[in-house]
Short mmCIF file of C-alpha atoms in Angstrom, two decimals:
data_model
loop_
_atom_site.label_atom_id
_atom_site.label_comp_id
_atom_site.label_asym_id
_atom_site.label_seq_id
_atom_site.Cartn_x
_atom_site.Cartn_y
_atom_site.Cartn_z
CA MET A 1179 20.32 -12.71 12.01
CA GLY A 1180 16.69 -11.60 12.44
CA ARG A 1181 14.44 -11.63 9.41
CA LEU A 1182 15.31 -8.70 7.16
CA PHE A 1183 12.11 -8.69 5.13
CA GLY A 1184 9.02 -7.26 6.72
CA THR A 1185 5.52 -7.13 5.25
CA ASP A 1186 6.66 -4.65 2.59
CA GLY A 1187 10.32 -5.26 1.78
CA VAL A 1188 13.41 -4.37 3.82
CA ARG A 1189 13.21 -1.07 5.68
CA GLY A 1190 15.29 0.90 8.15
CA VAL A 1191 17.15 4.12 8.77
CA ALA A 1192 19.15 4.75 5.60
CA ASN A 1193 22.92 4.42 6.04
CA ALA A 1194 22.45 3.00 9.54
CA ASP A 1195 20.15 -0.03 9.26
CA LEU A 1196 19.80 0.01 5.48
CA THR A 1197 23.32 0.51 4.18
CA ALA A 1198 24.73 0.56 0.68
CA GLU A 1199 26.43 -2.75 1.43
CA LEU A 1200 23.13 -4.34 2.44
CA ALA A 1201 21.30 -2.98 -0.61
CA LEU A 1202 24.06 -4.23 -2.93
CA GLY A 1203 24.20 -7.64 -1.26
CA LEU A 1204 20.43 -8.12 -1.33
CA SER A 1205 20.36 -7.27 -5.04
CA VAL A 1206 23.05 -9.83 -5.85
CA ALA A 1207 21.25 -12.43 -3.74
CA ALA A 1208 17.90 -11.65 -5.40
CA ALA A 1209 19.44 -12.14 -8.85
CA HIS A 1210 20.91 -15.49 -7.85
CA VAL A 1211 17.74 -16.75 -6.14
CA LEU A 1212 15.48 -15.81 -9.03
CA ALA A 1213 17.92 -17.43 -11.44
CA GLU A 1214 17.84 -20.64 -9.35
CA ALA A 1215 14.04 -20.49 -9.32
CA GLY A 1216 14.05 -20.60 -13.11
CA THR A 1217 12.75 -17.05 -13.50
CA PHE A 1218 15.34 -16.22 -16.15
CA ALA A 1219 14.76 -19.44 -18.12
CA GLY A 1220 18.09 -19.30 -19.93
CA HIS A 1221 17.84 -15.71 -21.18
CA ARG A 1222 19.79 -12.64 -20.15
CA PRO A 1223 17.81 -11.11 -17.27
CA THR A 1224 16.56 -7.53 -17.04
CA ALA A 1225 15.58 -5.45 -14.01
CA VAL A 1226 13.58 -2.24 -13.61
CA VAL A 1227 14.86 -0.02 -10.78
CA GLY A 1228 13.00 3.02 -9.45
CA ARG A 1229 12.95 5.15 -6.32
CA ASP A 1230 11.14 7.89 -4.46
CA PRO A 1231 12.84 11.32 -4.03
CA ARG A 1232 14.53 10.66 -0.65
CA ALA A 1233 18.13 11.86 -0.62
CA SER A 1234 19.29 8.42 0.50
CA GLY A 1235 17.64 6.90 -2.54
CA GLU A 1236 20.44 8.28 -4.66
CA PHE A 1237 23.20 6.19 -3.09
CA LEU A 1238 20.94 3.20 -2.47
CA GLU A 1239 19.90 3.20 -6.13
CA ALA A 1240 23.57 3.18 -7.11
CA ALA A 1241 24.18 0.22 -4.80
CA VAL A 1242 21.22 -1.78 -6.12
CA VAL A 1243 22.16 -1.11 -9.74
CA ALA A 1244 25.76 -2.11 -9.03
CA GLY A 1245 24.67 -5.33 -7.35
CA LEU A 1246 22.34 -6.36 -10.14
CA ALA A 1247 24.79 -5.50 -12.93
CA SER A 1248 27.62 -7.33 -11.15
CA ALA A 1249 25.38 -10.42 -11.12
CA GLY A 1250 24.85 -10.20 -14.88
CA VAL A 1251 21.48 -8.43 -14.88
CA ASP A 1252 20.77 -5.63 -17.37
CA VAL A 1253 19.22 -2.66 -15.56
CA LEU A 1254 16.62 -0.18 -16.76
CA ARG A 1255 16.89 2.77 -14.38
CA VAL A 1256 13.55 4.63 -14.40
CA GLY A 1257 14.39 7.25 -11.75
CA VAL A 1258 11.78 8.79 -9.46
CA LEU A 1259 8.44 7.05 -10.03
CA PRO A 1260 5.75 5.58 -7.75
CA THR A 1261 5.95 2.01 -6.51
CA PRO A 1262 2.98 0.94 -8.69
CA ALA A 1263 4.73 2.45 -11.72
CA VAL A 1264 7.77 0.25 -11.11
CA ALA A 1265 5.49 -2.78 -10.69
CA TYR A 1266 3.62 -1.89 -13.90
CA LEU A 1267 6.79 -1.32 -15.93
CA THR A 1268 8.29 -4.57 -14.66
CA GLY A 1269 5.29 -6.38 -16.09
CA SER A 1270 4.73 -4.40 -19.28
CA LEU A 1271 8.41 -4.45 -20.28
CA GLY A 1272 8.75 -8.17 -19.59
CA ALA A 1273 11.47 -7.58 -17.01
CA ASP A 1274 12.52 -10.37 -14.68
CA ILE A 1275 13.01 -8.23 -11.56
CA GLY A 1276 11.62 -4.96 -10.29
CA VAL A 1277 13.21 -2.99 -7.46
CA MET A 1278 11.68 0.02 -5.69
CA LEU A 1279 13.60 2.12 -3.19
CA SER A 1280 11.15 3.73 -0.78
CA ALA A 1281 9.92 3.70 2.79
CA SER A 1282 6.39 4.65 1.72
CA HIS A 1283 4.75 6.90 4.34
CA ASN A 1284 7.71 6.76 6.76
CA ALA A 1285 9.72 9.86 7.62
CA MET A 1286 12.66 10.91 5.44
CA PRO A 1287 15.54 9.28 7.38
CA ASP A 1288 14.07 5.85 6.57
CA ASN A 1289 14.29 4.05 3.27
CA GLY A 1290 13.52 0.60 1.97
CA VAL A 1291 14.15 -1.96 -0.76
CA LYS A 1292 11.21 -3.81 -2.29
CA PHE A 1293 11.56 -6.51 -4.94
CA PHE A 1294 9.04 -7.51 -7.60
CA ALA A 1295 9.07 -10.73 -9.58
CA ARG A 1296 8.33 -11.13 -13.28
CA GLY A 1297 4.92 -9.65 -14.04
CA GLY A 1298 5.31 -6.99 -11.35
CA HIS A 1299 4.16 -9.17 -8.46
CA LYS A 1300 5.54 -9.10 -4.92
CA LEU A 1301 7.88 -11.96 -4.05
CA ALA A 1302 6.53 -14.94 -2.16
CA ASP A 1303 7.72 -15.36 1.42
CA GLU A 1304 9.77 -18.42 0.44
CA LEU A 1305 11.75 -16.41 -2.12
CA GLU A 1306 12.37 -13.60 0.37
CA ASP A 1307 13.62 -16.17 2.90
CA ARG A 1308 15.91 -17.67 0.27
CA ILE A 1309 17.27 -14.22 -0.63
CA GLU A 1310 18.12 -13.62 3.03
CA THR A 1311 19.88 -16.98 3.23
CA VAL A 1312 21.97 -16.35 0.11
CA TYR A 1313 22.74 -12.79 1.23
CA GLU A 1314 24.08 -14.11 4.53
CA GLN A 1315 26.15 -16.77 2.76
CA HIS A 1316 27.76 -14.13 0.56
CA ARG A 1317 28.26 -11.78 3.52
CA THR A 1318 30.17 -14.42 5.44
CA GLY A 1319 32.50 -15.13 2.55
CA GLU A 1320 30.95 -17.87 0.44
CA PRO A 1321 32.22 -17.25 -3.12
CA TRP A 1322 29.88 -16.77 -6.04
CA SER A 1323 30.46 -16.95 -9.74
CA ARG A 1324 31.02 -13.40 -10.99
CA PRO A 1325 30.47 -12.73 -14.69
CA THR A 1326 33.21 -10.85 -16.52
CA GLY A 1327 33.58 -9.19 -19.89
CA ALA A 1328 30.37 -9.18 -21.87
CA GLY A 1329 28.70 -11.15 -19.08
CA VAL A 1330 28.27 -8.18 -16.76
CA GLY A 1331 24.97 -6.34 -16.77
CA ARG A 1332 24.50 -3.12 -18.72
CA VAL A 1333 22.78 -0.05 -17.23
CA THR A 1334 20.38 2.14 -19.23
CA ASP A 1335 18.33 5.18 -18.19
CA TYR A 1336 14.79 4.35 -19.28
CA THR A 1337 13.26 7.83 -19.52
CA GLU A 1338 10.21 6.56 -21.38
CA GLY A 1339 8.88 5.02 -18.18
CA PHE A 1340 7.08 8.19 -17.10
CA ASP A 1341 5.00 8.57 -20.26
CA ARG A 1342 4.39 4.85 -20.56
CA TYR A 1343 2.95 4.69 -17.05
CA VAL A 1344 0.82 7.84 -17.44
CA ALA A 1345 -0.56 6.52 -20.73
CA HIS A 1346 -1.49 3.29 -18.97
CA LEU A 1347 -3.39 5.21 -16.27
CA ILE A 1348 -5.31 7.28 -18.80
CA GLY A 1349 -6.03 4.23 -20.92
CA VAL A 1350 -7.89 2.36 -18.17
CA LEU A 1351 -10.15 5.25 -17.11
CA PRO A 1352 -13.84 4.64 -17.93
CA ASN A 1353 -14.47 8.33 -18.71
CA ARG A 1354 -12.77 11.72 -18.72
CA LEU A 1355 -12.66 14.20 -15.84
CA ASP A 1356 -13.63 17.35 -17.75
CA GLY A 1357 -15.34 19.92 -15.52
CA LEU A 1358 -13.78 18.70 -12.27
CA LYS A 1359 -11.40 20.76 -10.15
CA VAL A 1360 -9.12 18.50 -8.11
CA VAL A 1361 -6.50 19.34 -5.48
CA LEU A 1362 -3.62 16.84 -5.34
CA ASP A 1363 -1.34 16.47 -2.31
CA GLU A 1364 1.71 14.57 -3.51
CA ALA A 1365 3.49 14.33 -0.11
CA HIS A 1366 6.63 15.70 -1.82
CA GLY A 1367 6.98 12.12 -2.99
CA ALA A 1368 7.28 9.83 -5.95
CA ALA A 1369 4.06 10.95 -7.68
CA ALA A 1370 4.87 14.68 -7.66
CA ARG A 1371 5.09 14.68 -11.48
CA VAL A 1372 3.04 11.63 -12.43
CA SER A 1373 -0.22 12.34 -10.65
CA PRO A 1374 -0.72 15.97 -11.77
CA GLU A 1375 0.17 14.97 -15.33
CA ALA A 1376 -2.31 12.09 -15.34
CA PHE A 1377 -5.18 14.14 -13.90
CA ALA A 1378 -4.50 17.01 -16.31
CA ARG A 1379 -4.38 14.69 -19.35
CA ALA A 1380 -7.67 13.19 -18.19
CA GLY A 1381 -9.28 16.64 -18.37
CA ALA A 1382 -9.35 17.80 -14.74
CA GLU A 1383 -8.39 21.28 -13.56
CA VAL A 1384 -5.52 20.53 -11.21
CA VAL A 1385 -4.23 22.34 -8.14
CA THR A 1386 -1.15 20.80 -6.52
CA ILE A 1387 0.32 20.99 -3.04
CA GLY A 1388 3.20 18.98 -1.65
CA ALA A 1389 4.63 18.63 -5.15
CA ASP A 1390 8.11 20.10 -4.67
CA PRO A 1391 10.33 17.27 -3.43
CA ASP A 1392 13.85 18.27 -2.39
CA GLY A 1393 14.97 14.89 -1.07
CA LEU A 1394 14.38 15.90 2.55
CA ASN A 1395 10.71 16.93 2.79
CA ILE A 1396 8.92 13.71 1.79
CA ASN A 1397 5.82 13.08 3.97
CA ASP A 1398 6.75 16.12 6.07
CA GLY A 1399 3.41 17.42 7.35
CA CYS A 1400 1.63 16.55 4.12
CA GLY A 1401 0.24 13.64 2.13
CA SER A 1402 -2.08 10.85 3.19
CA THR A 1403 -0.83 10.86 6.79
CA HIS A 1404 -1.43 14.62 7.25
CA LEU A 1405 -4.65 15.70 5.56
CA GLU A 1406 -4.94 19.16 7.18
CA LEU A 1407 -3.32 21.03 4.28
CA LEU A 1408 -5.42 19.20 1.70
CA ARG A 1409 -8.66 19.91 3.56
CA ALA A 1410 -7.86 23.61 3.67
CA ALA A 1411 -6.75 23.75 0.03
CA VAL A 1412 -9.90 22.04 -1.27
CA VAL A 1413 -12.12 24.56 0.53
CA GLU A 1414 -9.90 27.52 -0.43
CA HIS A 1415 -9.92 26.65 -4.13
CA GLY A 1416 -13.57 25.56 -4.27
CA ALA A 1417 -12.49 22.17 -5.61
CA ASP A 1418 -14.78 19.21 -6.16
CA LEU A 1419 -12.46 16.87 -4.30
CA GLY A 1420 -8.93 16.39 -3.06
CA ILE A 1421 -6.60 13.40 -3.40
CA ALA A 1422 -3.69 12.61 -1.07
CA HIS A 1423 -0.88 10.16 -1.71
CA ASP A 1424 1.92 8.88 0.50
CA GLY A 1425 5.63 8.97 -0.32
CA ASP A 1426 5.63 6.15 -2.86
CA ALA A 1427 2.03 6.75 -4.03
CA ASP A 1428 0.65 3.28 -3.43
CA ARG A 1429 -2.03 4.83 -1.18
CA CYS A 1430 -4.90 7.20 -1.82
CA LEU A 1431 -7.10 9.03 0.66
CA ALA A 1432 -9.57 11.70 -0.39
CA VAL A 1433 -11.32 14.85 0.81
CA ASP A 1434 -14.77 15.97 -0.32
CA ALA A 1435 -15.73 19.52 -1.36
CA ALA A 1436 -16.42 20.48 2.26
CA GLY A 1437 -12.99 19.31 3.38
CA GLU A 1438 -14.22 16.10 5.04
CA GLU A 1439 -11.99 13.00 4.88
CA ILE A 1440 -12.99 10.06 2.69
CA ASP A 1441 -11.01 7.05 3.93
CA GLY A 1442 -10.01 3.83 2.20
CA ASP A 1443 -13.18 1.97 3.18
CA GLN A 1444 -15.36 4.71 1.71
CA ILE A 1445 -13.26 4.80 -1.46
CA LEU A 1446 -13.65 1.02 -1.77
CA ALA A 1447 -17.41 1.36 -1.33
CA VAL A 1448 -17.67 3.97 -4.10
CA LEU A 1449 -15.49 1.95 -6.49
CA ALA A 1450 -17.27 -1.32 -5.67
CA LEU A 1451 -20.59 0.15 -6.76
CA ALA A 1452 -19.04 1.72 -9.85
CA MET A 1453 -17.42 -1.54 -10.90
CA ARG A 1454 -20.55 -3.54 -10.15
CA ASP A 1455 -22.65 -1.19 -12.28
CA ALA A 1456 -20.12 -1.59 -15.10
CA GLY A 1457 -20.11 -5.39 -14.78
CA GLN A 1458 -16.47 -5.39 -13.68
CA LEU A 1459 -16.82 -6.52 -10.04
CA ARG A 1460 -16.23 -10.21 -10.47
CA GLN A 1461 -18.48 -12.43 -8.34
CA ASP A 1462 -19.89 -9.19 -6.87
CA THR A 1463 -17.16 -9.45 -4.24
CA VAL A 1464 -14.76 -6.98 -2.66
CA VAL A 1465 -11.84 -7.91 -0.39
CA GLY A 1466 -11.03 -5.95 2.77
CA THR A 1467 -9.30 -6.72 6.07
CA VAL A 1468 -10.49 -7.46 9.59
CA MET A 1469 -9.92 -3.75 10.28
CA SER A 1470 -12.44 -2.68 7.64
CA ASN A 1471 -15.06 -0.46 9.25
CA LEU A 1472 -18.27 -2.21 10.25
CA GLY A 1473 -20.13 0.49 8.34
CA PHE A 1474 -18.43 -0.71 5.16
CA LYS A 1475 -19.53 -4.29 5.83
CA LEU A 1476 -23.12 -3.22 6.46
CA ALA A 1477 -23.16 -1.07 3.30
CA MET A 1478 -21.91 -3.93 1.15
CA GLU A 1479 -24.58 -6.22 2.61
CA ARG A 1480 -27.28 -3.68 1.70
CA GLU A 1481 -25.91 -3.51 -1.85
CA ASN A 1482 -25.75 -7.34 -2.13
CA ILE A 1483 -21.96 -7.22 -2.49
CA ARG A 1484 -20.01 -9.90 -0.66
CA LEU A 1485 -17.13 -8.75 1.57
CA ILE A 1486 -14.22 -11.08 2.25
CA GLN A 1487 -11.97 -10.00 5.13
CA THR A 1488 -8.30 -10.99 5.43
CA ALA A 1489 -5.54 -10.34 7.94
CA VAL A 1490 -4.27 -6.76 8.06
CA GLY A 1491 -1.83 -5.98 5.24
CA ASP A 1492 -2.27 -5.33 1.54
CA ARG A 1493 -0.26 -8.44 0.70
CA TYR A 1494 -2.98 -10.60 2.31
CA VAL A 1495 -5.67 -8.71 0.43
CA LEU A 1496 -3.77 -9.31 -2.81
CA GLU A 1497 -3.26 -13.02 -2.05
CA SER A 1498 -7.00 -13.49 -1.58
CA MET A 1499 -7.80 -11.56 -4.76
CA LYS A 1500 -5.35 -13.56 -6.85
CA ALA A 1501 -6.43 -16.90 -5.40
CA GLU A 1502 -10.13 -16.35 -6.13
CA GLY A 1503 -9.95 -14.01 -9.12
CA PHE A 1504 -11.53 -11.00 -7.41
CA ALA A 1505 -11.17 -7.59 -9.04
CA LEU A 1506 -11.20 -5.10 -6.14
CA GLY A 1507 -9.75 -5.00 -2.66
CA GLY A 1508 -8.01 -2.75 -0.20
CA GLU A 1509 -7.50 -1.34 3.25
CA GLN A 1510 -8.86 1.52 5.31
CA SER A 1511 -5.42 3.14 5.07
CA GLY A 1512 -5.95 3.78 1.36
CA HIS A 1513 -4.17 0.81 -0.23
CA VAL A 1514 -6.65 0.00 -3.01
CA ILE A 1515 -5.93 -2.72 -5.56
CA VAL A 1516 -7.75 -2.87 -8.89
CA LEU A 1517 -6.32 -6.16 -10.06
CA ASP A 1518 -7.31 -5.85 -13.72
CA HIS A 1519 -5.05 -2.80 -14.03
CA ALA A 1520 -2.44 -3.05 -11.24
CA THR A 1521 -0.55 -5.71 -9.30
CA THR A 1522 -0.25 -3.58 -6.17
CA GLY A 1523 -1.99 -0.65 -4.52
CA ASP A 1524 -1.92 2.33 -6.90
CA GLY A 1525 -2.79 5.70 -5.36
CA THR A 1526 -2.91 7.62 -8.63
CA LEU A 1527 -5.09 5.03 -10.36
CA THR A 1528 -7.41 4.93 -7.34
CA GLY A 1529 -7.72 8.72 -7.29
CA LEU A 1530 -8.42 8.84 -11.02
CA MET A 1531 -11.13 6.16 -10.77
CA LEU A 1532 -12.73 7.93 -7.82
CA ALA A 1533 -12.78 11.23 -9.72
CA ALA A 1534 -14.12 9.45 -12.80
CA ARG A 1535 -17.09 8.18 -10.76
CA VAL A 1536 -17.83 11.74 -9.61
CA ALA A 1537 -17.61 13.02 -13.19
CA ALA A 1538 -19.72 10.20 -14.66
CA THR A 1539 -22.56 10.44 -12.13
CA GLY A 1540 -22.62 14.20 -11.62
CA ARG A 1541 -22.93 13.50 -7.90
CA SER A 1542 -20.65 14.97 -5.26
CA LEU A 1543 -18.03 12.81 -3.60
CA ALA A 1544 -19.79 13.31 -0.27
CA GLU A 1545 -23.02 11.95 -1.74
CA LEU A 1546 -21.29 8.96 -3.30
CA ALA A 1547 -19.39 8.16 -0.10
CA GLY A 1548 -22.67 8.37 1.80
CA VAL A 1549 -23.42 4.84 0.66
CA MET A 1550 -21.77 3.85 3.94
CA GLN A 1551 -21.91 5.30 7.42
CA ARG A 1552 -18.45 5.16 8.96
CA LEU A 1553 -18.91 3.93 12.52
CA PRO A 1554 -16.57 5.34 15.18
CA GLN A 1555 -13.61 3.10 15.98
CA VAL A 1556 -11.77 3.23 19.30
CA LEU A 1557 -8.33 1.62 19.40
CA ILE A 1558 -6.40 1.02 22.64
CA ASN A 1559 -2.93 -0.54 22.77
CA VAL A 1560 -2.35 -2.64 25.88
CA PRO A 1561 1.42 -3.01 26.38
CA ASP A 1562 3.52 -5.47 28.37
CA VAL A 1563 1.18 -8.46 28.09
CA ASP A 1564 1.56 -12.01 26.80
CA LYS A 1565 0.08 -11.39 23.38
CA THR A 1566 0.39 -15.07 22.41
CA ARG A 1567 -2.50 -15.93 24.78
CA VAL A 1568 -4.97 -13.45 23.30
CA ASN A 1569 -6.86 -16.22 21.48
CA THR A 1570 -6.71 -18.84 24.27
CA SER A 1571 -7.70 -16.93 27.42
CA SER A 1572 -11.17 -18.02 28.59
CA GLU A 1573 -11.51 -14.89 30.72
CA LEU A 1574 -10.88 -12.70 27.70
CA ALA A 1575 -13.20 -14.74 25.48
CA THR A 1576 -16.03 -14.32 27.97
CA ALA A 1577 -15.44 -10.57 28.18
CA VAL A 1578 -15.55 -10.26 24.38
CA VAL A 1579 -18.84 -12.17 24.15
CA GLU A 1580 -20.39 -9.91 26.80
CA ALA A 1581 -19.09 -6.79 25.05
CA GLU A 1582 -20.48 -7.81 21.66
CA ARG A 1583 -23.84 -8.62 23.25
CA GLU A 1584 -23.89 -5.11 24.72
CA LEU A 1585 -22.96 -3.50 21.38
CA GLY A 1586 -25.58 -5.39 19.37
CA GLU A 1587 -25.67 -5.65 15.58
CA THR A 1588 -24.15 -2.22 14.98
CA GLY A 1589 -21.01 -2.82 17.00
CA ARG A 1590 -18.11 -5.22 17.14
CA VAL A 1591 -14.90 -6.07 18.99
CA LEU A 1592 -11.54 -7.03 17.53
CA LEU A 1593 -8.46 -8.08 19.51
CA ARG A 1594 -5.15 -8.31 17.63
CA GLN A 1595 -1.60 -9.20 18.53
CA SER A 1596 1.03 -6.69 17.49
CA GLY A 1597 3.39 -8.13 14.92
CA THR A 1598 6.49 -6.55 16.44
CA GLU A 1599 5.76 -5.43 20.02
CA PRO A 1600 4.57 -7.16 23.25
CA LEU A 1601 1.12 -5.62 23.11
CA VAL A 1602 -2.48 -6.38 22.24
CA ARG A 1603 -4.65 -3.97 20.26
CA VAL A 1604 -8.24 -3.61 21.42
CA MET A 1605 -10.54 -2.20 18.74
CA VAL A 1606 -14.21 -1.46 19.37
CA GLU A 1607 -16.72 -0.07 16.87
CA ALA A 1608 -20.16 1.26 17.75
CA ALA A 1609 -22.65 3.81 16.47
CA ASP A 1610 -22.27 5.59 19.82
CA ILE A 1611 -18.67 6.78 20.30
CA GLU A 1612 -19.06 7.05 24.08
CA GLN A 1613 -20.29 3.48 24.25
CA ALA A 1614 -17.33 2.37 22.13
CA ARG A 1615 -14.90 4.15 24.44
CA ALA A 1616 -16.46 2.64 27.55
CA VAL A 1617 -16.44 -0.90 26.16
CA ALA A 1618 -12.87 -0.54 24.85
CA GLY A 1619 -11.67 0.73 28.23
CA ARG A 1620 -13.23 -2.20 30.08
CA LEU A 1621 -11.80 -4.71 27.62
CA ALA A 1622 -8.34 -3.15 27.91
CA ASP A 1623 -8.53 -3.68 31.67
CA VAL A 1624 -9.49 -7.33 31.14
CA VAL A 1625 -6.61 -7.83 28.69
CA LYS A 1626 -4.17 -6.38 31.21
CA SER A 1627 -5.57 -8.58 34.00
CA ALA A 1628 -5.82 -11.80 31.97
CA LEU A 1629 -2.58 -11.54 29.98
CA GLY A 1630 -0.36 -9.32 32.13
#
């Protein structure tokens, strides 16, 4: 059996790859593994279970709840809420397990199962591996001790989760949003109720699009992966800014008053300065990834803020933040983690904090984001090559050195192996887009020649 867990839980086409049987079995296995790890410490365990609005989430939720309850876990079913809300409620309610059913920004046929440990933190790789092992043991017939009578888990609809999470969001804002008009694109996803409610309670005038989920339209031409509708709506309504989430609302991208995109790096830059000015940016450090735009790195250097870069993936950003006690980190894609207030990327919180900075300074979002110049990035995928040799080929190493010499201080080269496909990704940044394209094209040819 190949590894079920990817970088963000178990995902696949619902009812084909991700079946009810798999969801139920994983939930039983997770309960047993966390019990063995001492998570429950002799008390009756509790789980928080939430989902995004996908139609398949209805039967997968039923399967997860059944699995947990059959393993003796009491379940608080919170319904449709964002991933960060489930993580927050897992921590604030003192639950032992959190489960979110979502495939994030993926199209509707997909779904996923993501587990959180006590405190609302993602599971370590070792625990995920152990869950897979126990799941496979159960699937092949190894018996397990099934509680009966009063030992089975009880299931409760926890309707207070919505208000509890919104109150948390409002409570951590540094200032109100009175006087701002904000357009919110909810991707017909998990934040369709939460985000408009939070922005309105914070004082903003709210216009919503993509806020009518029907179970089938999640991420369909809207949200953080399709900003066209948001750009047009911000200009049409004369709004100060627009905020876009993905299906499970752990991402946030933005649009300024002119309809121009503000990506995750720019959002991080704005929040880094805001938190530094408020004395909240511990060690004057922000965490990004190797894919962070060079313009972001240069801007942080000018502002005397240290940038630490990790491998691509919000879990690696979070690991670095937790290990060193940093307060802010994120990715260009819009996963932004404010560790004092969230244990995972939180799109609604990020959008609120961005709007709060606009309101507090009286400056436009475009002006605030102008702290960094986003350099053009050219990305070329080179397929059908031996990606394992990307870091050992002397021919390729020489070509990279020559390319970086040509680009100078305002350019860079990054070569990455794909995690799932036999290809190498060539990324070149430069102030001159034509120069970046030319250098990327030449390097792609070298990759094909050296590794093909």
